mmCIF file of C-alpha atoms and ligand atoms in Angstrom:
data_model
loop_
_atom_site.group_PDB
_atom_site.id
_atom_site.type_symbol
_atom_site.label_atom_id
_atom_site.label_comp_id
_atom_site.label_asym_id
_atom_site.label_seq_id
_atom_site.Cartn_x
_atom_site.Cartn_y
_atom_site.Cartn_z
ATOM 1 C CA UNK D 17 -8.520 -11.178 -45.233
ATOM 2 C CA UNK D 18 -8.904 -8.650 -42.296
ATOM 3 C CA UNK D 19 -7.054 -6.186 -42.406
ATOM 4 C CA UNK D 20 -5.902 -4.342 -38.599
ATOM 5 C CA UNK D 21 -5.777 -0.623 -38.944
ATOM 6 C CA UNK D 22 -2.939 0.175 -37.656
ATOM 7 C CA UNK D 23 -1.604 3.564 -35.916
ATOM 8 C CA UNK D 24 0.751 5.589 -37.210
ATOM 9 C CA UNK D 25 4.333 5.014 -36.367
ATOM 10 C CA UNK D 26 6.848 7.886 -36.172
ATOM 11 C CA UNK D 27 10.297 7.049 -35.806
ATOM 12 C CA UNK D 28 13.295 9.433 -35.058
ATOM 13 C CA UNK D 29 16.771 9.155 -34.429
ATOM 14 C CA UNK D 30 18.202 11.153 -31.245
ATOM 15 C CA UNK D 31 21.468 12.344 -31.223
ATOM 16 C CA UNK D 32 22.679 11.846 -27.713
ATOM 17 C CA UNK D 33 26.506 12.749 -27.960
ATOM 18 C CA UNK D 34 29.379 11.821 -29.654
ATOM 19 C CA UNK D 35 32.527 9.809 -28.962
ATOM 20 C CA UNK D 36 36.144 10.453 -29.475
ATOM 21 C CA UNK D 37 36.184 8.953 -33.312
ATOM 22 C CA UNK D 38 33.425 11.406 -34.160
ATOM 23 C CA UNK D 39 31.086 8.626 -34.477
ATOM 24 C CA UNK D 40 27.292 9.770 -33.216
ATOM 25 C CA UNK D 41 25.972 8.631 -29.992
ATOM 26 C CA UNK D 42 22.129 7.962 -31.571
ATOM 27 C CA UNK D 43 19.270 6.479 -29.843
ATOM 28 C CA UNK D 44 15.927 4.973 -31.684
ATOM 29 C CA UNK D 45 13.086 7.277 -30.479
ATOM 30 C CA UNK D 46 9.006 5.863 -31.755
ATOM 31 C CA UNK D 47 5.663 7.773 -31.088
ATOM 32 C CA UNK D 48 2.323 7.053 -31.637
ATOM 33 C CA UNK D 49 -0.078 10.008 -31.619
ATOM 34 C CA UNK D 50 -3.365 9.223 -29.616
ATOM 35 C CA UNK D 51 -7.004 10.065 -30.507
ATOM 36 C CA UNK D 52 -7.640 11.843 -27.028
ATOM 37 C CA UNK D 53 -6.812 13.238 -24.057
ATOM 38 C CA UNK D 54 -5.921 10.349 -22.385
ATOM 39 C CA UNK D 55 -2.082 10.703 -20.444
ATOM 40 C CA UNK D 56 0.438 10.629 -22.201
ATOM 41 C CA UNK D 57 3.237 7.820 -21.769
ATOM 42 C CA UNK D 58 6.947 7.973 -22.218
ATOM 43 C CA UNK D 59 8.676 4.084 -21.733
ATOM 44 C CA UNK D 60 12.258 3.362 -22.290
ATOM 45 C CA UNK D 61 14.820 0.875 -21.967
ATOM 46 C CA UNK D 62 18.339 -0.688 -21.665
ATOM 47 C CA UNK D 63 19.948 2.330 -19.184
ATOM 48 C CA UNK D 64 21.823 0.136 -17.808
ATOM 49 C CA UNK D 65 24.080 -1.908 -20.408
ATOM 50 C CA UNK D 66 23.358 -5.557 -19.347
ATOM 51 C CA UNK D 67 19.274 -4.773 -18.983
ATOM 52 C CA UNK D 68 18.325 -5.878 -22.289
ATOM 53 C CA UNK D 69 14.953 -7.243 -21.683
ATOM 54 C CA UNK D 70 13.204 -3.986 -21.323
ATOM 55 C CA UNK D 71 14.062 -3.946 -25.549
ATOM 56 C CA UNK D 72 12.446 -7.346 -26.280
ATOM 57 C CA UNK D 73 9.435 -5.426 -24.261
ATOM 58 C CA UNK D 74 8.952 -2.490 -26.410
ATOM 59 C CA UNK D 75 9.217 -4.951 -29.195
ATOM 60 C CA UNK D 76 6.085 -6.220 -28.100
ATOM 61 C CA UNK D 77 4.388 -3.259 -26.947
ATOM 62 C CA UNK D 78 4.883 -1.498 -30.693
ATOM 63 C CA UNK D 79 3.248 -4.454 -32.266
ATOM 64 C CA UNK D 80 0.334 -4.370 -30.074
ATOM 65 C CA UNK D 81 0.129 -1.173 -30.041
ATOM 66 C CA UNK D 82 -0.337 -0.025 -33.631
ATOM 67 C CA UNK D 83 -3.385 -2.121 -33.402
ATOM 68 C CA UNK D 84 -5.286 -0.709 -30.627
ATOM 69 C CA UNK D 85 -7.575 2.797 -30.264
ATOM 70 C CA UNK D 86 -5.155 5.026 -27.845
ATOM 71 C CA UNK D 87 -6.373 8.345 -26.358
ATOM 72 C CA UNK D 88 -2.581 9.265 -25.522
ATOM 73 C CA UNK D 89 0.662 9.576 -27.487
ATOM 74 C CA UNK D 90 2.838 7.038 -26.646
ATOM 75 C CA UNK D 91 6.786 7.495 -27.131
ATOM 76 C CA UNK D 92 9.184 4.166 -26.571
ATOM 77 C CA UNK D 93 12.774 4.604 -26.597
ATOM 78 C CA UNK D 94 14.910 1.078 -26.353
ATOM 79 C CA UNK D 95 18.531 1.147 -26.175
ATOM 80 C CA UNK D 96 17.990 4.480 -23.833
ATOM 81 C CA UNK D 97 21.995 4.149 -23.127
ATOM 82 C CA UNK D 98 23.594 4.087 -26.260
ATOM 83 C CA UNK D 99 27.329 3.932 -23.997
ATOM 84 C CA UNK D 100 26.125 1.767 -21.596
ATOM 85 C CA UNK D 101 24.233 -0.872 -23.999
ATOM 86 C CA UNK D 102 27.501 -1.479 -25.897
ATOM 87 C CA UNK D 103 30.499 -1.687 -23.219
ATOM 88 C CA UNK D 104 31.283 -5.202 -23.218
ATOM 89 C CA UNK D 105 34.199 -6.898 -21.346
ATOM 90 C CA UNK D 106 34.829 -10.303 -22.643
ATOM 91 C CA UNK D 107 31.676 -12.222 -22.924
ATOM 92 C CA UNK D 108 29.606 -9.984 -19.920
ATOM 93 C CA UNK D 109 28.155 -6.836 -21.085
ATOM 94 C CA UNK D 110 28.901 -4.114 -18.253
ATOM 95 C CA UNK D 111 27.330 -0.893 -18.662
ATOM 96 C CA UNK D 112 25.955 0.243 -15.004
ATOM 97 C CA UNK D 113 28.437 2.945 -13.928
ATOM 98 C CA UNK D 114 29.562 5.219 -16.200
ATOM 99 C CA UNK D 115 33.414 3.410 -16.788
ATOM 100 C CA UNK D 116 35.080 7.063 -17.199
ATOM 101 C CA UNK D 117 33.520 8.760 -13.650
ATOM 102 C CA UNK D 118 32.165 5.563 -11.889
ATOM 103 C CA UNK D 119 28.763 7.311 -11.582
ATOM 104 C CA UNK D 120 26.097 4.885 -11.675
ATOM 105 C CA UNK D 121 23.932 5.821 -15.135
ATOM 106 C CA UNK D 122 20.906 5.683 -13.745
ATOM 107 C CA UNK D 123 21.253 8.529 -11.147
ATOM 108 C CA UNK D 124 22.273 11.592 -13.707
ATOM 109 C CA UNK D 125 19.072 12.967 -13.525
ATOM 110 C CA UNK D 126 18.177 16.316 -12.929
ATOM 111 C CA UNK D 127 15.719 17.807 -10.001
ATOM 112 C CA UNK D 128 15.392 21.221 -8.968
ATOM 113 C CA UNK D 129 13.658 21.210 -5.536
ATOM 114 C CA UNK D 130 14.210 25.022 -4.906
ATOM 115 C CA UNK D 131 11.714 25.752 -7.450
ATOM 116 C CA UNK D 132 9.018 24.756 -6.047
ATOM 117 C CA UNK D 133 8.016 27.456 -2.745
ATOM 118 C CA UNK D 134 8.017 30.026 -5.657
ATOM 119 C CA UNK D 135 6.272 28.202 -8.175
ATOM 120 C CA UNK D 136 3.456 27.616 -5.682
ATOM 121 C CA UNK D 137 3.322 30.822 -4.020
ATOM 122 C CA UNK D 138 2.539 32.049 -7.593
ATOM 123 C CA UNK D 139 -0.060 30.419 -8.547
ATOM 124 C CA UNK D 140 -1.949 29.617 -5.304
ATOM 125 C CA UNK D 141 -5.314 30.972 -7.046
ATOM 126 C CA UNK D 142 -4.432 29.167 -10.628
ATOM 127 C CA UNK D 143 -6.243 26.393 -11.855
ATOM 128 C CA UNK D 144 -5.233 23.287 -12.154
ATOM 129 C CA UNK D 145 -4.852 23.295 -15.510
ATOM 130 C CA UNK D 146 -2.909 26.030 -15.894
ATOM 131 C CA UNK D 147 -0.464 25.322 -13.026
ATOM 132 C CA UNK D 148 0.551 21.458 -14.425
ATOM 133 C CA UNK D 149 1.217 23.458 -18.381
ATOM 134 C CA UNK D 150 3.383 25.651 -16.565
ATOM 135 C CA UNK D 151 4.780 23.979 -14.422
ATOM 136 C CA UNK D 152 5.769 21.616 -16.804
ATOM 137 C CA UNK D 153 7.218 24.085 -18.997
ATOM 138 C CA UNK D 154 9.041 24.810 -15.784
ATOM 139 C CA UNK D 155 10.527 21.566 -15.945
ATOM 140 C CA UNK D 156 11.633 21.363 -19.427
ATOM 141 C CA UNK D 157 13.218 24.764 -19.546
ATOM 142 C CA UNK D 158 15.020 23.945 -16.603
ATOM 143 C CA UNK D 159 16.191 20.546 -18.747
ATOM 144 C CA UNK D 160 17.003 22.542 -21.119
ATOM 145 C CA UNK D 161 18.799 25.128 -19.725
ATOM 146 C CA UNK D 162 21.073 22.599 -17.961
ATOM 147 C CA UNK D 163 21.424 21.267 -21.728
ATOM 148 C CA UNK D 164 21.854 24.253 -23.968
ATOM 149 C CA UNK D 165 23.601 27.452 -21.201
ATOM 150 C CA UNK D 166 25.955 25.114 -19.529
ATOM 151 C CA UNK D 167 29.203 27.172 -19.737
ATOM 152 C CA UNK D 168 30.985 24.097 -18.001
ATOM 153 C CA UNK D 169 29.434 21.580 -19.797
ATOM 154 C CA UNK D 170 28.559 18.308 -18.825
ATOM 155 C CA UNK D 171 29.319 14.720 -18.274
ATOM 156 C CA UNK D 172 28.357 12.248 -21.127
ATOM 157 C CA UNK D 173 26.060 10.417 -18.829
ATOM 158 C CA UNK D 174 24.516 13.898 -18.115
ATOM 159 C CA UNK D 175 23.790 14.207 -21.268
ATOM 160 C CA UNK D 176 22.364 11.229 -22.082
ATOM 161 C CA UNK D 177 20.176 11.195 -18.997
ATOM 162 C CA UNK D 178 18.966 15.063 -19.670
ATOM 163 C CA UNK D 179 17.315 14.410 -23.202
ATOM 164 C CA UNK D 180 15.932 11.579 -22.364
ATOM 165 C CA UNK D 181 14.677 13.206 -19.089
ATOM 166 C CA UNK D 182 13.565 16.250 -21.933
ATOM 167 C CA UNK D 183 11.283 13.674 -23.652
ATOM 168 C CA UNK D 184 9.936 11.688 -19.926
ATOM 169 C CA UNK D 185 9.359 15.329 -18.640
ATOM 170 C CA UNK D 186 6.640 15.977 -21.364
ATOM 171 C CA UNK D 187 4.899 12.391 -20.153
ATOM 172 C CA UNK D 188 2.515 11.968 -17.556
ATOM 173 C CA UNK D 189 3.491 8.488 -17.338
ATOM 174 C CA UNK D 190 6.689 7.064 -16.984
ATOM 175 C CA UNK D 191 8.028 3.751 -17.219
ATOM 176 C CA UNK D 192 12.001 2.591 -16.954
ATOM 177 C CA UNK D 193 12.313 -0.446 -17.723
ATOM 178 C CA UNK D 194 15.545 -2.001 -16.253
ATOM 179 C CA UNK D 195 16.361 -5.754 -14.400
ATOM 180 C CA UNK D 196 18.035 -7.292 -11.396
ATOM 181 C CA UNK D 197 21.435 -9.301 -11.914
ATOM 182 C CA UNK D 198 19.538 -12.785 -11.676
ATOM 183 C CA UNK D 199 16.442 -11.765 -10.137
ATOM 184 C CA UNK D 200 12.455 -12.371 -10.067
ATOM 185 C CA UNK D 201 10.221 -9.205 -11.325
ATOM 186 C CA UNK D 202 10.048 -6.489 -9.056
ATOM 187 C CA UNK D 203 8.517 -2.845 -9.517
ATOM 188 C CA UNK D 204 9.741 1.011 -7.736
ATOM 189 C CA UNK D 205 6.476 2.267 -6.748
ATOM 190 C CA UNK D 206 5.709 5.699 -5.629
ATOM 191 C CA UNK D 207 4.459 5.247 -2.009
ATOM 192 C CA UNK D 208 1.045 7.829 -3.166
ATOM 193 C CA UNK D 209 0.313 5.042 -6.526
ATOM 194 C CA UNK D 210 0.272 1.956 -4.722
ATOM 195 C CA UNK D 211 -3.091 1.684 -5.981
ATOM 196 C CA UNK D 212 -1.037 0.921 -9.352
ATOM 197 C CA UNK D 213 1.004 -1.360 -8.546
ATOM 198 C CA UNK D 214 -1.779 -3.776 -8.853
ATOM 199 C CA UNK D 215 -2.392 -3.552 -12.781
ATOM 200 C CA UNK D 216 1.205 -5.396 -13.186
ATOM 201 C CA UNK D 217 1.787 -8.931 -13.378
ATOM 202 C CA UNK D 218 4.540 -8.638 -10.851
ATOM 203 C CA UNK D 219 4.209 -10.113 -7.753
ATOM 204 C CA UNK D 220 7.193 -7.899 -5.586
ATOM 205 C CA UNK D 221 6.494 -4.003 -5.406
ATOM 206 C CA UNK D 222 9.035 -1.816 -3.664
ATOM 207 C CA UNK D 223 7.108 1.323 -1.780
ATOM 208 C CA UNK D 224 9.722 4.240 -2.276
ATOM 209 C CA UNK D 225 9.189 7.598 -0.676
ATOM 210 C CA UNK D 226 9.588 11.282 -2.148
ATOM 211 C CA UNK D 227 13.013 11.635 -2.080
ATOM 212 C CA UNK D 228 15.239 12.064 -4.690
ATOM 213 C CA UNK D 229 18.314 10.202 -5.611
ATOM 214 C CA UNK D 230 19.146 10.769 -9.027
ATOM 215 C CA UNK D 231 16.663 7.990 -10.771
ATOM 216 C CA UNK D 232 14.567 8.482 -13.894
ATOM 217 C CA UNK D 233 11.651 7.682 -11.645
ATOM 218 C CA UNK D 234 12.618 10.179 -8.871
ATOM 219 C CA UNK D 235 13.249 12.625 -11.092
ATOM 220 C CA UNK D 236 9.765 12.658 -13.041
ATOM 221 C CA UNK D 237 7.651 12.357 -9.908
ATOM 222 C CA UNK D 238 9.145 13.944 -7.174
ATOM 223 C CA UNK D 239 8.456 17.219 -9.154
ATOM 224 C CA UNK D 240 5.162 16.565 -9.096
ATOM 225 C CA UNK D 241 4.407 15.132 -5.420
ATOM 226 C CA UNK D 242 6.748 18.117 -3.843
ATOM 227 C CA UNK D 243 4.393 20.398 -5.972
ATOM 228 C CA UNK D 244 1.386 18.461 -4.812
ATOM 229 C CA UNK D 245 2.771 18.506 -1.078
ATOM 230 C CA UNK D 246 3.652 22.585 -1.691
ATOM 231 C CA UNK D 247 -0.072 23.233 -2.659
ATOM 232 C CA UNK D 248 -1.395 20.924 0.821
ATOM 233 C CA UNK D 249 0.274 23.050 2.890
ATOM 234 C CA UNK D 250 -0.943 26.394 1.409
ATOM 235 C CA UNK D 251 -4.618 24.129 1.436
ATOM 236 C CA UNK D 252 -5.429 23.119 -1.998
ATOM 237 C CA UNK D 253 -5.426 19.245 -2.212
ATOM 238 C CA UNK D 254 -4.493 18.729 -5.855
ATOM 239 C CA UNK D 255 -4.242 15.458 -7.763
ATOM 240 C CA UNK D 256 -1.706 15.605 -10.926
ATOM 241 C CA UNK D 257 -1.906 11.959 -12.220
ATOM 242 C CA UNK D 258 1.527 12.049 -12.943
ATOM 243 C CA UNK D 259 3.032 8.496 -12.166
ATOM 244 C CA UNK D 260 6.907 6.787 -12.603
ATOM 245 C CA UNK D 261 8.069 3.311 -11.896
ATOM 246 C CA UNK D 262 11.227 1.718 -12.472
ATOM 247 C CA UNK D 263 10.261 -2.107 -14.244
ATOM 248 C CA UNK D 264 12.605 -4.711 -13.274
ATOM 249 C CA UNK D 265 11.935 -7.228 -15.400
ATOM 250 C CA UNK D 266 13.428 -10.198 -14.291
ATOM 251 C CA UNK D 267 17.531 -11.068 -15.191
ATOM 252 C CA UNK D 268 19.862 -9.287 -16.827
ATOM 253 C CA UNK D 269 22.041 -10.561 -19.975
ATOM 254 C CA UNK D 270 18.562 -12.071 -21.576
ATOM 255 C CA UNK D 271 16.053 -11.172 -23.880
ATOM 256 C CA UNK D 272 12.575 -14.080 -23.923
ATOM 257 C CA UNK D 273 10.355 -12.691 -26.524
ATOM 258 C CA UNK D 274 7.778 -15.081 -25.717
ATOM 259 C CA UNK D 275 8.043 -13.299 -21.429
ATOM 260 C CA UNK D 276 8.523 -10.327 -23.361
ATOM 261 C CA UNK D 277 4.982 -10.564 -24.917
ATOM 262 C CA UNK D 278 3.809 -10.868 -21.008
ATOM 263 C CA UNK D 279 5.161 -8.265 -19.880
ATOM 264 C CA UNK D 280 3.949 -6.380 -22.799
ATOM 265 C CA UNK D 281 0.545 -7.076 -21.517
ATOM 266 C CA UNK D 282 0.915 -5.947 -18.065
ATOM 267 C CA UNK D 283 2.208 -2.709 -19.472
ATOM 268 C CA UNK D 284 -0.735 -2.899 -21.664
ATOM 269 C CA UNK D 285 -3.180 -3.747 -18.014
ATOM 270 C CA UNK D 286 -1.519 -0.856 -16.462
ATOM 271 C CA UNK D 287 -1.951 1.930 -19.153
ATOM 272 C CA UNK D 288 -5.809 0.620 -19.923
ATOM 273 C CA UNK D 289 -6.273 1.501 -16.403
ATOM 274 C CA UNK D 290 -4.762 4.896 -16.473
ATOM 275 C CA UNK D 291 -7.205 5.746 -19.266
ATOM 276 C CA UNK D 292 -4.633 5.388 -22.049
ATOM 277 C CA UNK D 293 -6.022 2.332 -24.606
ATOM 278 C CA UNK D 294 -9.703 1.824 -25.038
ATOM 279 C CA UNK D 295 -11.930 -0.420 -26.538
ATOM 280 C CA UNK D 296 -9.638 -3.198 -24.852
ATOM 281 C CA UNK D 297 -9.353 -6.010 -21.940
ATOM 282 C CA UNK D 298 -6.518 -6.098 -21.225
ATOM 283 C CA UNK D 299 -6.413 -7.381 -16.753
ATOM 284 C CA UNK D 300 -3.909 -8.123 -14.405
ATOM 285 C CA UNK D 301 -3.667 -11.566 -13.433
ATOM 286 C CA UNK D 302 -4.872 -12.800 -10.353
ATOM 287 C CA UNK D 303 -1.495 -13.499 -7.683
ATOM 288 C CA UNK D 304 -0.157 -12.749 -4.786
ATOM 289 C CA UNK D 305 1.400 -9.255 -5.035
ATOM 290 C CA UNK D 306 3.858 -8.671 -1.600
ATOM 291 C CA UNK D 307 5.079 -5.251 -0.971
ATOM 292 C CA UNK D 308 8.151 -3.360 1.527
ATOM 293 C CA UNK D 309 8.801 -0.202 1.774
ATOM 294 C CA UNK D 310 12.359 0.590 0.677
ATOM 295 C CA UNK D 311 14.294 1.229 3.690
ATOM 296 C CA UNK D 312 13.132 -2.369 4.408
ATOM 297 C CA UNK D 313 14.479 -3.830 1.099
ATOM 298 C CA UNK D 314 17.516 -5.072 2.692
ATOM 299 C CA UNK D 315 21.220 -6.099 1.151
ATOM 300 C CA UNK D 316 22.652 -8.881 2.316
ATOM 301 C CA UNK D 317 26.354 -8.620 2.368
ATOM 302 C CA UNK D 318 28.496 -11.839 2.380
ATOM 303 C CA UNK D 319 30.140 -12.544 5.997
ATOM 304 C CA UNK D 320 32.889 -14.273 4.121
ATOM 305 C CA UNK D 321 34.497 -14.949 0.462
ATOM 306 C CA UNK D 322 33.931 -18.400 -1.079
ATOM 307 C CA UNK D 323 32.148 -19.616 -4.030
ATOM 308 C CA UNK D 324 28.090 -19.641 -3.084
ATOM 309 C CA UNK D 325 25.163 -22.020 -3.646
ATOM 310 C CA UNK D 326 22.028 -19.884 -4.051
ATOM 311 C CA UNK D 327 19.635 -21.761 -1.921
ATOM 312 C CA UNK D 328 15.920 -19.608 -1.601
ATOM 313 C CA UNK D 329 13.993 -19.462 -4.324
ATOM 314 C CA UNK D 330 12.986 -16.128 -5.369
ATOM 315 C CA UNK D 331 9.531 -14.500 -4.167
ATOM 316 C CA UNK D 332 8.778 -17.078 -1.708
ATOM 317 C CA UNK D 333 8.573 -16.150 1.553
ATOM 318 C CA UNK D 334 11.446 -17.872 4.071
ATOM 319 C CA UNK D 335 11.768 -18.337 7.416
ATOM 320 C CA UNK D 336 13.835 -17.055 9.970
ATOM 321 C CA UNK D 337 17.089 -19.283 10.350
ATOM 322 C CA UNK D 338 16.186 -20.919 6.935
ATOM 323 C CA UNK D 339 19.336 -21.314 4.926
ATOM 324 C CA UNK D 340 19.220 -18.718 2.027
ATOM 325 C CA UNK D 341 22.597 -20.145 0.747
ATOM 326 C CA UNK D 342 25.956 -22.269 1.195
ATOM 327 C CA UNK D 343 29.447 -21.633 0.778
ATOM 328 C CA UNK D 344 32.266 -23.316 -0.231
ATOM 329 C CA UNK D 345 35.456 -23.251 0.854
ATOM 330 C CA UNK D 346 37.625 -25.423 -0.851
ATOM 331 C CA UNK D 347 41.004 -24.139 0.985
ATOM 332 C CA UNK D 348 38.775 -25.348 4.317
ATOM 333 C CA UNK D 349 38.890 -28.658 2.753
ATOM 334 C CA UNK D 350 40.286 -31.817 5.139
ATOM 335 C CA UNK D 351 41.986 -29.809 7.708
ATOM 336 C CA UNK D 352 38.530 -27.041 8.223
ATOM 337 C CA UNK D 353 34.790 -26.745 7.493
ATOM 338 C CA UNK D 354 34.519 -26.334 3.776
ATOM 339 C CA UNK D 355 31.060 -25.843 3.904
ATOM 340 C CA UNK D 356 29.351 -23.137 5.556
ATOM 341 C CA UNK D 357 25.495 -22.368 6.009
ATOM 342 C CA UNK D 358 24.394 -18.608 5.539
ATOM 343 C CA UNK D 359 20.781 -18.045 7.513
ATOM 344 C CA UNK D 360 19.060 -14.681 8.730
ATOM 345 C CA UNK D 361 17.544 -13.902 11.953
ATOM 346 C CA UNK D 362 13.818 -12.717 10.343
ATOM 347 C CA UNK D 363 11.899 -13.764 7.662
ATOM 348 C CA UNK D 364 12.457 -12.670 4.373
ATOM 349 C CA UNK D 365 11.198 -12.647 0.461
ATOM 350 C CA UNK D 366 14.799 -13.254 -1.781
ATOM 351 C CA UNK D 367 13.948 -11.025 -4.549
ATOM 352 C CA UNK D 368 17.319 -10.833 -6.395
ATOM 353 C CA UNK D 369 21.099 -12.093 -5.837
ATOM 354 C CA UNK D 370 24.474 -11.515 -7.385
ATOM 355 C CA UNK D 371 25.164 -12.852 -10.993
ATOM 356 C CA UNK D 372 28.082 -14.767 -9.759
ATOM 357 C CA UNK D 373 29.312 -18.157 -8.053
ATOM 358 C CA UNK D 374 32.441 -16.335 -6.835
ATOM 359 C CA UNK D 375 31.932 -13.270 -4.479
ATOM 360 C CA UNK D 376 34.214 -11.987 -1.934
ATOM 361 C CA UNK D 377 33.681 -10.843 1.737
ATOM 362 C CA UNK D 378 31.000 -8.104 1.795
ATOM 363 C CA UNK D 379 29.782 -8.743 -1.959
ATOM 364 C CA UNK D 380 25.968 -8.133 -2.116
ATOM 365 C CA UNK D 381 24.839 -11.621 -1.867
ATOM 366 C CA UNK D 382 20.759 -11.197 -2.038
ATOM 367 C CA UNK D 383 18.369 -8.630 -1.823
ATOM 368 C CA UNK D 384 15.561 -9.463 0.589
ATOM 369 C CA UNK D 385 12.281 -7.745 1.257
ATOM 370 C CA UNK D 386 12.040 -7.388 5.404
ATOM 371 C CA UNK D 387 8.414 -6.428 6.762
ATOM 372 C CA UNK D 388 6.817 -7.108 3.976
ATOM 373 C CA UNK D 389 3.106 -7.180 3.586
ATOM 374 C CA UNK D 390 0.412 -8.236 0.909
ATOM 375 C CA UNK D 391 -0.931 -5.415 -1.587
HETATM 376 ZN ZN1 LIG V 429 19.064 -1.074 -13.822
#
């Protein structure tokens, strides 16, 4: 029988906090060491509680992974929110604001723009080696410092997002794998790796720009374009390699291993390309990949409460004055219209709506890309 050699797995357990009962906080961290110097790639999952399919994904990508040659070390961390993953209310699984401040888990991260005009003005005749190892130790000590000489302490979500922000922060590659409330697969693209985008087998990429908001993403490569953008202006034109995208992998409250496995392999697509596996084949599939840019990745907020039929089918474009759903209004019924049409005025792309029949007036109904164009 063949035998696979298979990489070395390292597993740790991170101790992320603890809760009133003493009990630890503790998140699953696994690494596998690469043979080169390939980039090096930090993926997690499950920040937000009812995400769960980003788990089923790492799943996937350990098994493959162990059997292919990497030139990078690799660290996958599932079950990133160790609050977040387990606060349940009845049968739903809540878990995307924080329920003590309201604060939305995924925007606790941690950038420190003012940084940068010194950091720059320092090493304006460094090379480019030298500048990304210290500027990276930049970034961790600042992590750190925020973690360790906090006389005030910090929020439990702050300290959840800062480690794992500790590990991302020594990545050059970052993925965050997360999903809509019933949605199709959609990816947060840096506007300056578009050329990316294309290695993933998911057909709706959102073009964000460098500013930050308090996302995993934003907070791993807005560092590095501000720095890039610093060095422009005092004339070096530097390239870092340093990419993060946010995964949305479909619906939340579901794992499929078998879509899992899929998704594994676009993962697997995009890191061949970035020089991370080789001696393998993995390609994107051949489809139509659309693309906005995010300030036209629209809401679309419910004119009226009622109980909604979700007409437009995700991903495919729709016309202007198509219906995108119906509502019903039962109290309408006999004596009103209990039916009423909902249509927009441009055409659209439904990537994702709200998990829910029942919505009241100015619930987000759908998400829609607006302008959008093919990559
Ligand atoms: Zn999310």
């Amino acid at each position: 029988m063949n035998q696979v050699q298979k990489n070395l797995l390292i597993k740790e357990v991170l101790h992320m906090g603890e809760m009133a009962s003493g009990a630890a906080l503790t998140v699953p961290v696994y690494r596998l060491k690469g043979q080169g110097s390939g980039p090096g790639v930090y993926i997690q999952a499950n920040m937000h509680g009812a995400e769960v399919q980003g788990n089923a994904v790492i799943y996937q990508l350990l098994e493959l992974l162990q059997g292919l040659t990497l030139l990078g070390n690799i660290t996958l961390v599932p079950y990133a929110n160790p609050v977040g993953c387990n606060h349940k209310n009845g049968e739903y699984t809540l878990g995307r604001f924080d329920p003590i401040t309201g604060v939305n888990w995924n925007r606790m991260y941690h950038f420190n723009e003012q940084q940068i005009p010194e950091f720059s003005e320092q090493h304006q005749a460094s090379s480019i080696e030298v500048i990304e190892q210290a500027f990276r130790e930049l970034l961790l000590a600042d992590i750190a410092d925020k973690l360790d000489h906090n006389v005030f302490g910090l929020t439990t979500g702050q300290r959840i997002a800062y480690q794992l922000q500790k590990m991302a922060h020594k990545a050059d590659l970052v993925l965050d794998l997360h999903t809509g409330p019933i949605s199709s697969k959609h990816l947060y693209c840096p506007e300056y790796a578009i050329d990316s985008a294309r290695y993933f087998d998911i057909p709706h990429t959102i073009v964000i720009p460098n500013s930050f908001d308090g996302a995993m993403d934003e907070a791993t490569f807005c560092p590095w374009w501000t720095l890039q953008q610093a060095f422009g202006e005092l004339g070096r034109e530097l390239d870092f390699n340093k990419e993060s995208f946010t995964v949305e992998l479909g619906s939340q409250e579901q794992i499929d291993l078998d879509v899992a496995y899929q998704d594994a392999l676009s993962i697997l697509s995009y890191l061949q390309y970035k020089g991370v596996i080789a001696d393998a084949s993995f390609q994107p599939q051949a489809m139509t990949r659309y693309a906005c840019y995010l300030k036209d990745y629209k809401a679309f907020y419910s004119p009226m409460g009622g109980m909604v039929d979700y007409l437009a089918t995700f991903g495919e474009p729709l016309a202007a004055g198509e219906p995108i759903a119906r509502i019903l209004r039962m109290d309408n019924y006999g004596d009103g219209d209990a039916l009423h049409y909902l249509s927009l005025d441009r055409p659209v792309i439904p990537i994702l709506h709200f998990a829910s029949a029942s919505v009241n007036q100015g619930t987000e109904l759908y998400k829609v890309f607006c302008e959008y164009f093919e990559l």
